[in-house]
mmCIF file of C-alpha atoms in Angstrom:
data_model
loop_
_atom_site.group_PDB
_atom_site.id
_atom_site.type_symbol
_atom_site.label_atom_id
_atom_site.label_comp_id
_atom_site.label_asym_id
_atom_site.label_seq_id
_atom_site.Cartn_x
_atom_site.Cartn_y
_atom_site.Cartn_z
ATOM 1 C CA MET A 1 -36.062 -11.350 2.498
ATOM 2 C CA SER A 2 -32.787 -9.910 1.210
ATOM 3 C CA GLU A 3 -30.896 -11.646 -1.547
ATOM 4 C CA ILE A 4 -27.424 -12.902 -0.621
ATOM 5 C CA ILE A 5 -24.631 -10.861 -2.232
ATOM 6 C CA ASN A 6 -21.717 -12.804 -3.763
ATOM 7 C CA LEU A 7 -18.495 -11.001 -4.698
ATOM 8 C CA GLN A 8 -15.004 -11.809 -5.819
ATOM 9 C CA ALA A 9 -12.228 -9.296 -5.231
ATOM 10 C CA THR A 10 -9.048 -9.783 -7.266
ATOM 11 C CA PHE A 11 -5.783 -8.303 -6.015
ATOM 12 C CA ILE A 12 -2.750 -8.030 -8.338
ATOM 13 C CA PRO A 13 0.386 -7.538 -6.201
ATOM 14 C CA ASN A 14 3.353 -5.516 -7.387
ATOM 15 C CA GLU A 15 6.313 -7.727 -8.233
ATOM 16 C CA GLY A 16 7.803 -9.088 -5.014
ATOM 17 C CA GLU A 17 4.865 -7.955 -2.835
ATOM 18 C CA PHE A 18 2.746 -11.136 -2.845
ATOM 19 C CA PHE A 19 3.452 -12.058 0.776
ATOM 20 C CA ARG A 20 2.809 -8.537 2.082
ATOM 21 C CA VAL A 21 -0.508 -8.375 0.210
ATOM 22 C CA LYS A 22 -1.512 -11.809 1.503
ATOM 23 C CA LEU A 23 -0.613 -10.844 5.087
ATOM 24 C CA ALA A 24 -2.683 -7.645 4.849
ATOM 25 C CA LEU A 25 -5.630 -9.680 3.573
ATOM 26 C CA GLU A 26 -5.269 -12.282 6.322
ATOM 27 C CA ILE A 27 -5.351 -9.542 8.969
ATOM 28 C CA ALA A 28 -8.480 -8.039 7.390
ATOM 29 C CA ILE A 29 -10.157 -11.449 7.134
ATOM 30 C CA GLU A 30 -9.807 -11.979 10.891
ATOM 31 C CA GLN A 31 -11.706 -8.724 11.486
ATOM 32 C CA VAL A 32 -14.282 -8.968 8.704
ATOM 33 C CA VAL A 33 -15.562 -12.463 9.518
ATOM 34 C CA GLU A 34 -16.858 -10.975 12.782
ATOM 35 C CA GLU A 35 -18.925 -8.303 10.979
ATOM 36 C CA ALA A 36 -22.713 -8.555 10.928
ATOM 37 C CA GLY A 37 -23.962 -10.226 7.773
ATOM 38 C CA CYS A 38 -20.633 -11.747 6.733
ATOM 39 C CA ILE A 39 -21.261 -15.276 5.496
ATOM 40 C CA GLN A 40 -17.943 -15.840 3.709
ATOM 41 C CA TYR A 41 -14.767 -13.781 3.438
ATOM 42 C CA GLU A 42 -11.787 -15.895 2.448
ATOM 43 C CA ILE A 43 -8.928 -16.277 0.006
ATOM 44 C CA THR A 44 -10.032 -18.854 -2.548
ATOM 45 C CA GLU A 45 -7.248 -18.573 -5.121
ATOM 46 C CA GLU A 46 -3.686 -17.378 -4.885
ATOM 47 C CA SER A 47 -0.520 -17.209 -6.927
ATOM 48 C CA GLU A 48 2.371 -14.767 -7.210
ATOM 49 C CA GLU A 49 0.321 -12.957 -9.894
ATOM 50 C CA LYS A 50 -3.032 -12.614 -8.126
ATOM 51 C CA ILE A 51 -5.036 -13.272 -4.998
ATOM 52 C CA VAL A 52 -8.791 -13.807 -5.163
ATOM 53 C CA LEU A 53 -10.940 -13.097 -2.125
ATOM 54 C CA THR A 54 -14.456 -14.552 -2.194
ATOM 55 C CA GLU A 55 -17.100 -12.686 -0.223
ATOM 56 C CA GLN A 56 -20.681 -13.492 0.632
ATOM 57 C CA TRP A 57 -22.956 -11.070 2.466
ATOM 58 C CA ALA A 58 -26.438 -11.556 3.876
ATOM 59 C CA SER A 59 -27.711 -8.274 2.404
ATOM 60 C CA GLU A 60 -26.807 -5.168 0.454
ATOM 61 C CA ALA A 61 -27.016 -3.188 3.714
ATOM 62 C CA ASP A 62 -24.436 -5.475 5.358
ATOM 63 C CA LEU A 63 -22.121 -5.090 2.352
ATOM 64 C CA ASP A 64 -22.521 -1.295 2.414
ATOM 65 C CA LYS A 65 -21.686 -1.190 6.120
ATOM 66 C CA HIS A 66 -18.640 -3.409 5.504
ATOM 67 C CA GLY A 67 -17.449 -1.097 2.712
ATOM 68 C CA LYS A 68 -17.477 1.865 5.092
ATOM 69 C CA GLY A 69 -15.960 -0.034 8.010
ATOM 70 C CA ILE A 70 -12.586 0.288 9.676
ATOM 71 C CA ALA A 71 -11.338 -3.109 8.418
ATOM 72 C CA VAL A 72 -11.725 -2.020 4.776
ATOM 73 C CA GLN A 73 -10.180 1.384 5.505
ATOM 74 C CA ASP A 74 -7.182 -0.264 7.178
ATOM 75 C CA LEU A 75 -6.844 -2.790 4.348
ATOM 76 C CA ASN A 76 -6.951 -0.102 1.669
ATOM 77 C CA GLU A 77 -4.274 1.855 3.513
ATOM 78 C CA SER A 78 -2.098 -1.259 3.904
ATOM 79 C CA LEU A 79 -2.397 -2.122 0.212
ATOM 80 C CA SER A 80 -2.027 1.395 -1.217
ATOM 81 C CA ALA A 81 1.585 0.896 -2.378
ATOM 82 C CA LEU A 82 1.523 -2.892 -2.807
ATOM 83 C CA LEU A 83 -0.863 -3.396 -5.738
ATOM 84 C CA ALA A 84 -0.053 -3.178 -9.444
ATOM 85 C CA GLU A 85 -3.625 -2.108 -10.259
ATOM 86 C CA PRO A 86 -6.871 -1.251 -8.475
ATOM 87 C CA VAL A 87 -8.784 -4.093 -6.860
ATOM 88 C CA LYS A 88 -11.264 -5.652 -9.293
ATOM 89 C CA LEU A 89 -14.682 -6.425 -7.766
ATOM 90 C CA ASP A 90 -17.055 -8.810 -9.534
ATOM 91 C CA ARG A 91 -20.566 -9.649 -8.395
ATOM 92 C CA ARG A 92 -21.394 -13.304 -8.886
#
């Protein structure tokens, strides 16, 4: 049996871009929660300085497929000019 994968992704918006970053994430969340193996994909902390997205995946294969999927590609494109620094991913 595969071990569940737990991640936290931290997004640091450029000054004044919090709401645009949050909207882009909310759009992605609607798509990603329908992906195979997605157990959790939700914003669990937010402030003007950062947004934390908590992810849980049923397997490494499901996470890999998610990482190559259209929802992530669209999200990365949407966020390309809105973030002060690259997204920080932490495995939990």
